[in-house]
PDB file of C-alpha atoms and ligand atoms in Angstrom:
ATOM      1  CA  MET A1446      11.374 -60.142   0.257  1.00 46.00           C
ATOM      2  CA  ARG A1447      12.055 -59.951   3.992  1.00 53.00           C
ATOM      3  CA  LYS A1448      11.225 -56.250   3.977  1.00 52.00           C
ATOM      4  CA  ARG A1449       7.826 -56.883   2.340  1.00 57.00           C
ATOM      5  CA  HIS A1450       7.065 -59.557   4.971  1.00 60.00           C
ATOM      6  CA  ARG A1451       7.896 -57.182   7.829  1.00 64.00           C
ATOM      7  CA  SER A1452       5.839 -54.353   6.401  1.00 80.00           C
ATOM      8  CA  HIS A1453       2.858 -56.728   6.060  1.00 80.00           C
ATOM      9  CA  TRP A1454       3.095 -57.554   9.771  1.00 82.00           C
ATOM     10  CA  TRP A1455       3.565 -53.934  10.652  1.00 81.00           C
ATOM     11  CA  THR A1456       0.429 -52.987   8.688  1.00 77.00           C
ATOM     12  CA  ALA A1457      -1.536 -55.823  10.314  1.00 78.00           C
ATOM     13  CA  LEU A1458      -0.395 -54.745  13.802  1.00 79.00           C
ATOM     14  CA  HIS A1459      -1.190 -51.112  13.071  1.00 77.00           C
ATOM     15  CA  GLN A1460      -4.701 -52.072  11.906  1.00 74.00           C
ATOM     16  CA  LEU A1461      -5.203 -54.188  15.024  1.00 76.00           C
ATOM     17  CA  GLY A1462      -4.114 -51.260  17.196  1.00 78.00           C
ATOM     18  CA  ARG A1463      -6.614 -48.955  15.530  1.00 77.00           C
ATOM     19  CA  ARG A1464      -9.401 -51.427  16.296  1.00 77.00           C
ATOM     20  CA  TRP A1465      -8.501 -51.551  19.973  1.00 73.00           C
ATOM     21  CA  ALA A1466      -9.631 -48.933  22.497  1.00 70.00           C
ATOM     22  CA  PRO A1467      -9.723 -49.294  26.286  1.00 65.00           C
ATOM     23  CA  ALA A1468     -13.239 -47.845  26.564  1.00 63.00           C
ATOM     24  CA  SER A1469     -14.393 -50.386  24.031  1.00 63.00           C
ATOM     25  CA  TRP A1470     -13.066 -53.255  26.177  1.00 65.00           C
ATOM     26  CA  GLU A1471     -14.722 -51.708  29.207  1.00 67.00           C
ATOM     27  CA  HIS A1472     -17.918 -51.889  27.155  1.00 64.00           C
ATOM     28  CA  HIS A1473     -17.232 -55.389  25.922  1.00 62.00           C
ATOM     29  CA  PHE A1474     -17.325 -56.752  29.468  1.00 64.00           C
ATOM     30  CA  TYR A1475     -20.285 -54.542  30.320  1.00 60.00           C
ATOM     31  CA  THR A1476     -22.182 -55.664  27.221  1.00 56.00           C
ATOM     32  CA  ARG A1477     -21.704 -59.312  28.147  1.00 55.00           C
ATOM     33  CA  ARG A1478     -24.084 -58.579  30.967  1.00 59.00           C
ATOM     34  CA  GLU A1479     -26.674 -56.955  28.627  1.00 62.00           C
ATOM     35  CA  ARG A1480     -29.979 -58.713  28.945  1.00 68.00           C
ATOM     36  CA  ASP A1481     -30.743 -58.155  25.273  1.00 80.00           C
ATOM     37  CA  PRO A1482     -27.812 -59.462  23.179  1.00 84.00           C
ATOM     38  CA  SER A1483     -29.184 -57.674  20.114  1.00 87.00           C
ATOM     39  CA  LEU A1484     -28.228 -54.311  21.608  1.00 93.00           C
ATOM     40  CA  ASP A1485     -25.075 -53.031  19.922  1.00 92.00           C
ATOM     41  CA  PHE A1486     -23.472 -50.151  21.817  1.00 92.00           C
ATOM     42  CA  SER A1487     -19.818 -51.187  21.947  1.00 87.00           C
ATOM     43  CA  GLY A1488     -16.940 -52.010  19.631  1.00 85.00           C
ATOM     44  CA  VAL A1489     -14.628 -49.931  17.521  1.00 90.00           C
ATOM     45  CA  VAL A1490     -15.684 -48.877  14.010  1.00 93.00           C
ATOM     46  CA  LEU A1491     -13.006 -47.366  11.812  1.00 94.00           C
ATOM     47  CA  PRO A1492     -14.061 -44.381   9.665  1.00 95.00           C
ATOM     48  CA  GLU A1493     -13.090 -46.171   6.445  1.00 94.00           C
ATOM     49  CA  ASP A1494     -15.358 -49.116   7.403  1.00 94.00           C
ATOM     50  CA  VAL A1495     -18.388 -46.803   7.233  1.00 96.00           C
ATOM     51  CA  GLY A1496     -17.328 -44.696   4.255  1.00 96.00           C
ATOM     52  CA  LEU A1497     -15.852 -41.748   6.200  1.00 97.00           C
ATOM     53  CA  ASP A1498     -12.545 -39.991   5.601  1.00 96.00           C
ATOM     54  CA  PRO A1499     -10.045 -40.914   8.369  1.00 94.00           C
ATOM     55  CA  GLN A1500      -8.395 -37.514   7.858  1.00 95.00           C
ATOM     56  CA  HIS A1501     -11.507 -35.852   9.262  1.00 96.00           C
ATOM     57  CA  ALA A1502     -13.517 -38.423  11.226  1.00 96.00           C
ATOM     58  CA  VAL A1503     -12.181 -40.099  14.363  1.00 93.00           C
ATOM     59  CA  ARG A1504     -12.899 -43.822  14.790  1.00 92.00           C
ATOM     60  CA  SER A1505     -16.157 -44.579  16.536  1.00 93.00           C
ATOM     61  CA  THR A1506     -15.588 -45.770  20.096  1.00 92.00           C
ATOM     62  CA  PRO A1507     -17.919 -45.408  23.075  1.00 93.00           C
ATOM     63  CA  SER A1508     -17.165 -42.929  25.855  1.00 93.00           C
ATOM     64  CA  SER A1509     -16.258 -44.462  29.185  1.00 91.00           C
ATOM     65  CA  ASP A1510     -19.567 -44.731  31.086  1.00 91.00           C
ATOM     66  CA  GLN A1511     -17.745 -44.115  34.348  1.00 91.00           C
ATOM     67  CA  ALA A1512     -16.013 -40.905  33.202  1.00 93.00           C
ATOM     68  CA  LEU A1513     -19.168 -39.635  31.547  1.00 96.00           C
ATOM     69  CA  ARG A1514     -21.172 -40.166  34.733  1.00 96.00           C
ATOM     70  CA  ARG A1515     -18.514 -38.230  36.652  1.00 96.00           C
ATOM     71  CA  LEU A1516     -18.833 -35.400  34.142  1.00 97.00           C
ATOM     72  CA  LEU A1517     -22.645 -35.338  34.200  1.00 98.00           C
ATOM     73  CA  ASP A1518     -22.738 -35.626  38.014  1.00 98.00           C
ATOM     74  CA  SER A1519     -20.743 -32.379  38.188  1.00 97.00           C
ATOM     75  CA  LEU A1520     -23.437 -30.411  36.296  1.00 98.00           C
ATOM     76  CA  VAL A1521     -26.611 -28.754  37.503  1.00 98.00           C
ATOM     77  CA  ILE A1522     -29.147 -30.114  35.019  1.00 98.00           C
ATOM     78  CA  ALA A1523     -32.556 -28.445  34.807  1.00 98.00           C
ATOM     79  CA  PRO A1524     -35.545 -30.356  33.410  1.00 97.00           C
ATOM     80  CA  THR A1525     -35.671 -27.840  30.533  1.00 98.00           C
ATOM     81  CA  HIS A1526     -32.104 -28.618  29.432  1.00 98.00           C
ATOM     82  CA  CYS A1527     -31.477 -30.508  26.183  1.00 98.00           C
ATOM     83  CA  ILE A1528     -28.242 -32.177  25.163  1.00 99.00           C
ATOM     84  CA  LEU A1529     -26.845 -33.093  21.741  1.00 99.00           C
ATOM     85  CA  ASP A1530     -24.110 -35.716  21.409  1.00 99.00           C
ATOM     86  CA  VAL A1531     -22.154 -34.406  18.416  1.00 99.00           C
ATOM     87  CA  GLY A1532     -20.771 -37.532  16.751  1.00 98.00           C
ATOM     88  CA  SER A1533     -23.012 -39.956  18.598  1.00 98.00           C
ATOM     89  CA  GLY A1534     -21.753 -43.254  17.123  1.00 98.00           C
ATOM     90  CA  LYS A1535     -23.908 -46.194  18.205  1.00 97.00           C
ATOM     91  CA  GLY A1536     -25.509 -44.117  20.978  1.00 98.00           C
ATOM     92  CA  SER A1537     -23.552 -45.369  23.968  1.00 96.00           C
ATOM     93  CA  ALA A1538     -23.023 -41.945  25.586  1.00 97.00           C
ATOM     94  CA  MET A1539     -26.667 -41.041  24.868  1.00 98.00           C
ATOM     95  CA  ARG A1540     -27.767 -44.090  26.826  1.00 97.00           C
ATOM     96  CA  VAL A1541     -25.909 -42.770  29.889  1.00 97.00           C
ATOM     97  CA  MET A1542     -27.291 -39.224  29.353  1.00 98.00           C
ATOM     98  CA  LEU A1543     -30.854 -40.599  29.291  1.00 98.00           C
ATOM     99  CA  ARG A1544     -30.479 -41.444  33.006  1.00 98.00           C
ATOM    100  CA  TYR A1545     -30.157 -37.709  33.776  1.00 98.00           C
ATOM    101  CA  PRO A1546     -33.077 -35.249  33.867  1.00 98.00           C
ATOM    102  CA  PHE A1547     -32.537 -33.741  30.401  1.00 98.00           C
ATOM    103  CA  ALA A1548     -35.760 -32.916  28.561  1.00 98.00           C
ATOM    104  CA  ARG A1549     -34.152 -34.261  25.381  1.00 98.00           C
ATOM    105  CA  VAL A1550     -31.104 -36.383  24.620  1.00 99.00           C
ATOM    106  CA  ASP A1551     -30.315 -36.251  20.901  1.00 99.00           C
ATOM    107  CA  GLY A1552     -27.445 -37.426  18.761  1.00 99.00           C
ATOM    108  CA  LEU A1553     -25.896 -36.301  15.502  1.00 99.00           C
ATOM    109  CA  GLU A1554     -23.906 -38.800  13.455  1.00 98.00           C
ATOM    110  CA  LEU A1555     -22.336 -38.659  10.003  1.00 98.00           C
ATOM    111  CA  ALA A1556     -22.038 -42.417   9.316  1.00 98.00           C
ATOM    112  CA  GLU A1557     -25.434 -43.707   8.212  1.00 98.00           C
ATOM    113  CA  ASP A1558     -24.689 -47.280   9.336  1.00 98.00           C
ATOM    114  CA  LEU A1559     -24.071 -46.000  12.876  1.00 98.00           C
ATOM    115  CA  VAL A1560     -27.211 -43.828  12.805  1.00 98.00           C
ATOM    116  CA  HIS A1561     -29.168 -46.966  11.920  1.00 98.00           C
ATOM    117  CA  ILE A1562     -27.587 -49.019  14.756  1.00 98.00           C
ATOM    118  CA  ALA A1563     -28.216 -46.236  17.312  1.00 98.00           C
ATOM    119  CA  ARG A1564     -31.862 -45.829  16.258  1.00 98.00           C
ATOM    120  CA  GLN A1565     -32.357 -49.597  16.531  1.00 97.00           C
ATOM    121  CA  ASN A1566     -30.773 -49.619  20.001  1.00 97.00           C
ATOM    122  CA  PHE A1567     -33.117 -46.931  21.345  1.00 98.00           C
ATOM    123  CA  ALA A1568     -36.171 -48.512  19.711  1.00 97.00           C
ATOM    124  CA  ARG A1569     -35.270 -51.824  21.417  1.00 95.00           C
ATOM    125  CA  LEU A1570     -34.802 -50.083  24.738  1.00 95.00           C
ATOM    126  CA  GLY A1571     -38.269 -48.552  24.293  1.00 96.00           C
ATOM    127  CA  VAL A1572     -37.014 -44.968  24.637  1.00 98.00           C
ATOM    128  CA  GLU A1573     -39.715 -42.442  23.733  1.00 97.00           C
ATOM    129  CA  PRO A1574     -38.846 -40.773  20.390  1.00 97.00           C
ATOM    130  CA  SER A1575     -40.145 -37.514  21.886  1.00 97.00           C
ATOM    131  CA  ARG A1576     -37.182 -37.625  24.299  1.00 98.00           C
ATOM    132  CA  CYS A1577     -34.470 -39.028  22.051  1.00 98.00           C
ATOM    133  CA  GLN A1578     -33.677 -38.608  18.352  1.00 98.00           C
ATOM    134  CA  VAL A1579     -30.598 -39.527  16.337  1.00 98.00           C
ATOM    135  CA  HIS A1580     -30.050 -37.077  13.486  1.00 98.00           C
ATOM    136  CA  ALA A1581     -28.106 -38.142  10.400  1.00 98.00           C
ATOM    137  CA  GLY A1582     -25.859 -35.268   9.377  1.00 98.00           C
ATOM    138  CA  ASP A1583     -22.505 -33.553   9.293  1.00 98.00           C
ATOM    139  CA  ALA A1584     -21.569 -31.439  12.312  1.00 98.00           C
ATOM    140  CA  ALA A1585     -19.788 -29.024   9.948  1.00 98.00           C
ATOM    141  CA  THR A1586     -23.087 -28.008   8.337  1.00 98.00           C
ATOM    142  CA  PHE A1587     -25.761 -29.062  10.867  1.00 99.00           C
ATOM    143  CA  ALA A1588     -27.534 -25.846  11.881  1.00 98.00           C
ATOM    144  CA  ALA A1589     -30.504 -27.037  13.987  1.00 98.00           C
ATOM    145  CA  LEU A1590     -28.738 -26.305  17.288  1.00 99.00           C
ATOM    146  CA  ASP A1591     -30.992 -23.632  18.804  1.00 98.00           C
ATOM    147  CA  ASP A1592     -32.844 -25.966  21.211  1.00 98.00           C
ATOM    148  CA  TYR A1593     -29.737 -27.321  22.915  1.00 99.00           C
ATOM    149  CA  SER A1594     -28.290 -26.151  26.217  1.00 99.00           C
ATOM    150  CA  HIS A1595     -25.460 -28.724  26.194  1.00 99.00           C
ATOM    151  CA  LEU A1596     -23.247 -30.080  23.424  1.00 99.00           C
ATOM    152  CA  TYR A1597     -21.190 -33.197  24.107  1.00 98.00           C
ATOM    153  CA  LEU A1598     -18.130 -33.991  22.024  1.00 98.00           C
ATOM    154  CA  TYR A1599     -16.010 -37.091  22.554  1.00 97.00           C
ATOM    155  CA  ASN A1600     -13.192 -35.936  20.281  1.00 97.00           C
ATOM    156  CA  PRO A1601     -15.221 -36.844  17.198  1.00 98.00           C
ATOM    157  CA  PHE A1602     -13.389 -35.116  14.363  1.00 98.00           C
ATOM    158  CA  SER A1603     -10.458 -33.086  13.027  1.00 98.00           C
ATOM    159  CA  ALA A1604      -9.668 -29.466  13.887  1.00 98.00           C
ATOM    160  CA  ASP A1605     -11.075 -28.377  10.482  1.00 98.00           C
ATOM    161  CA  VAL A1606     -14.457 -29.961  11.175  1.00 98.00           C
ATOM    162  CA  LEU A1607     -14.483 -28.596  14.733  1.00 98.00           C
ATOM    163  CA  ARG A1608     -13.875 -25.076  13.373  1.00 98.00           C
ATOM    164  CA  ALA A1609     -16.806 -25.439  10.965  1.00 98.00           C
ATOM    165  CA  HIS A1610     -19.014 -26.860  13.746  1.00 98.00           C
ATOM    166  CA  LEU A1611     -18.118 -23.953  16.038  1.00 98.00           C
ATOM    167  CA  GLN A1612     -19.236 -21.547  13.303  1.00 98.00           C
ATOM    168  CA  GLN A1613     -22.648 -23.277  13.373  1.00 98.00           C
ATOM    169  CA  VAL A1614     -22.672 -22.977  17.172  1.00 98.00           C
ATOM    170  CA  SER A1615     -21.777 -19.300  16.951  1.00 98.00           C
ATOM    171  CA  ALA A1616     -24.591 -18.631  14.432  1.00 98.00           C
ATOM    172  CA  SER A1617     -27.024 -20.476  16.706  1.00 98.00           C
ATOM    173  CA  LEU A1618     -26.028 -18.302  19.689  1.00 98.00           C
ATOM    174  CA  ARG A1619     -26.577 -15.164  17.622  1.00 98.00           C
ATOM    175  CA  ARG A1620     -30.068 -16.372  16.600  1.00 98.00           C
ATOM    176  CA  GLN A1621     -30.914 -17.678  20.060  1.00 98.00           C
ATOM    177  CA  PRO A1622     -28.776 -16.123  22.840  1.00 98.00           C
ATOM    178  CA  ARG A1623     -28.698 -18.553  25.814  1.00 98.00           C
ATOM    179  CA  PRO A1624     -26.334 -20.230  28.241  1.00 98.00           C
ATOM    180  CA  LEU A1625     -24.659 -23.091  26.365  1.00 98.00           C
ATOM    181  CA  TRP A1626     -22.309 -25.672  27.829  1.00 98.00           C
ATOM    182  CA  LEU A1627     -19.760 -27.451  25.684  1.00 98.00           C
ATOM    183  CA  LEU A1628     -18.635 -30.731  27.241  1.00 98.00           C
ATOM    184  CA  TYR A1629     -15.422 -31.735  25.517  1.00 98.00           C
ATOM    185  CA  VAL A1630     -13.965 -35.148  26.365  1.00 97.00           C
ATOM    186  CA  ASN A1631     -10.524 -36.233  25.175  1.00 95.00           C
ATOM    187  CA  ALA A1632     -10.213 -32.537  24.438  1.00 95.00           C
ATOM    188  CA  LYS A1633      -7.692 -32.375  21.634  1.00 95.00           C
ATOM    189  CA  TRP A1634      -8.390 -29.153  19.746  1.00 97.00           C
ATOM    190  CA  THR A1635      -8.774 -26.667  22.592  1.00 97.00           C
ATOM    191  CA  ARG A1636      -7.044 -23.884  20.637  1.00 97.00           C
ATOM    192  CA  GLU A1637      -9.921 -23.861  18.144  1.00 98.00           C
ATOM    193  CA  ILE A1638     -12.294 -23.136  21.032  1.00 98.00           C
ATOM    194  CA  ASP A1639     -10.035 -20.522  22.649  1.00 97.00           C
ATOM    195  CA  VAL A1640      -9.493 -18.444  19.498  1.00 97.00           C
ATOM    196  CA  LEU A1641     -13.240 -18.209  18.917  1.00 95.00           C
ATOM    197  CA  GLY A1642     -13.596 -16.241  22.169  1.00 96.00           C
ATOM    198  CA  LEU A1643     -17.158 -17.479  22.636  1.00 96.00           C
ATOM    199  CA  PHE A1644     -16.642 -19.958  25.470  1.00 98.00           C
ATOM    200  CA  ARG A1645     -14.916 -19.685  28.797  1.00 98.00           C
ATOM    201  CA  LEU A1646     -13.436 -22.720  30.504  1.00 98.00           C
ATOM    202  CA  GLU A1647     -15.508 -23.481  33.611  1.00 98.00           C
ATOM    203  CA  ARG A1648     -13.896 -26.670  34.806  1.00 97.00           C
ATOM    204  CA  ARG A1649     -11.426 -29.433  33.971  1.00 97.00           C
ATOM    205  CA  LEU A1650     -11.984 -32.988  35.156  1.00 96.00           C
ATOM    206  CA  PRO A1651      -9.698 -35.988  34.969  1.00 90.00           C
ATOM    207  CA  GLY A1652     -11.043 -38.413  32.386  1.00 85.00           C
ATOM    208  CA  GLN A1653     -10.695 -42.154  32.015  1.00 80.00           C
ATOM    209  CA  TRP A1654      -7.547 -43.459  30.318  1.00 78.00           C
ATOM    210  CA  ALA A1655      -5.826 -40.064  30.793  1.00 80.00           C
ATOM    211  CA  GLN A1656      -8.302 -38.377  28.447  1.00 87.00           C
ATOM    212  CA  PRO A1657      -8.885 -34.807  29.709  1.00 91.00           C
ATOM    213  CA  MET A1658     -12.472 -33.587  30.094  1.00 97.00           C
ATOM    214  CA  ARG A1659     -13.340 -29.885  29.852  1.00 98.00           C
ATOM    215  CA  ILE A1660     -16.536 -27.992  30.557  1.00 98.00           C
ATOM    216  CA  TYR A1661     -16.914 -24.692  28.676  1.00 98.00           C
ATOM    217  CA  ARG A1662     -19.731 -22.203  28.949  1.00 98.00           C
ATOM    218  CA  ALA A1663     -20.995 -19.487  26.593  1.00 98.00           C
ATOM    219  CA  ASN A1664     -23.187 -16.676  28.051  1.00 96.00           C
TER     220      ASN A1664
HETATM  221  C1  SAM B 278     -15.309 -41.172  19.325  1.00 76.66           C
HETATM  222  S1  SAM B 278     -16.897 -41.525  18.585  1.00 76.66           S
HETATM  223  C2  SAM B 278     -17.964 -41.032  19.915  1.00 76.66           C
HETATM  224  C3  SAM B 278     -19.257 -41.818  20.046  1.00 76.66           C
HETATM  225  C4  SAM B 278     -20.196 -41.334  21.136  1.00 76.66           C
HETATM  226  N1  SAM B 278     -20.269 -39.892  21.180  1.00 76.66           N
HETATM  227  C5  SAM B 278     -19.793 -41.813  22.515  1.00 76.66           C
HETATM  228  O1  SAM B 278     -19.173 -41.018  23.224  1.00 76.66           O
HETATM  229  O2  SAM B 278     -20.099 -42.952  22.898  1.00 76.66           O
HETATM  230  C6  SAM B 278     -17.011 -40.156  17.411  1.00 76.66           C
HETATM  231  C7  SAM B 278     -18.123 -40.266  16.381  1.00 76.66           C
HETATM  232  O3  SAM B 278     -18.171 -39.044  15.620  1.00 76.66           O
HETATM  233  C8  SAM B 278     -18.620 -39.368  14.301  1.00 76.66           C
HETATM  234  N2  SAM B 278     -18.285 -38.258  13.389  1.00 76.66           N
HETATM  235  C9  SAM B 278     -17.098 -38.017  12.797  1.00 76.66           C
HETATM  236  N3  SAM B 278     -17.171 -36.924  12.016  1.00 76.66           N
HETATM  237  C10 SAM B 278     -18.438 -36.449  12.129  1.00 76.66           C
HETATM  238  C11 SAM B 278     -19.115 -35.315  11.577  1.00 76.66           C
HETATM  239  N4  SAM B 278     -18.510 -34.467  10.736  1.00 76.66           N
HETATM  240  N5  SAM B 278     -20.413 -35.111  11.911  1.00 76.66           N
HETATM  241  C12 SAM B 278     -21.049 -35.982  12.765  1.00 76.66           C
HETATM  242  N6  SAM B 278     -20.454 -37.067  13.308  1.00 76.66           N
HETATM  243  C13 SAM B 278     -19.161 -37.301  12.998  1.00 76.66           C
HETATM  244  C14 SAM B 278     -17.863 -40.656  14.014  1.00 76.66           C
HETATM  245  O4  SAM B 278     -18.469 -41.376  12.954  1.00 76.66           O
HETATM  246  C15 SAM B 278     -17.957 -41.378  15.370  1.00 76.66           C
HETATM  247  O5  SAM B 278     -19.057 -42.237  15.420  1.00 76.66           O
END
């Protein structure tokens, strides 16, 4: 009886912990200052809440705006460059990227509910659809990568999915050889990138909340 009680509390605490992320709190306070309260860029969404498999999809939390700005400030961005946020969630990182001179800032998201929220956010902000699109799709099979010069990943998925995504990236580089930067924040599966032999590590930057940031380049 006592054991069952304790395990209930343990489960409840564990669930609470999974719904808490420092970057999300950073956003919570930031969002309180949003002029339009209907914008929804922050908060934690667990994969199982949006029908995704927690074995493969990481919970949806926004990148730290501050760390992302530090990362983007370190790049030389040409007005022809286009960036894709792979696992774009509600679009929080895309909103920061839109302040930089990218020709396009697109997102790719597997959870349809999050795709819908992100599209609503950018429509409310009045962002031109010609500059910003959120694609609904799975990074493991999404092949329309040829237009992008930069891919941004905030540790969105498991090593298996990253391997499959890197195969798509590799096929895209064969079709369309070009310089391609991979911006990997909270870089967890670096071995998967190293063994591919396609990217070289250009730079490491300290991230927010001790999450390492890495800039890789192909070609
Ligand atoms: C940590 S969140 C990052 C959100 C956003 N990039 C940001 O930095 O603010 C990772 C996102 O990747 C999405 N995701 C997980 N697996 C995916 C897949 N196979 N294809 C596309 N998106 C995926 C999750 O649903 C989640 O919204």
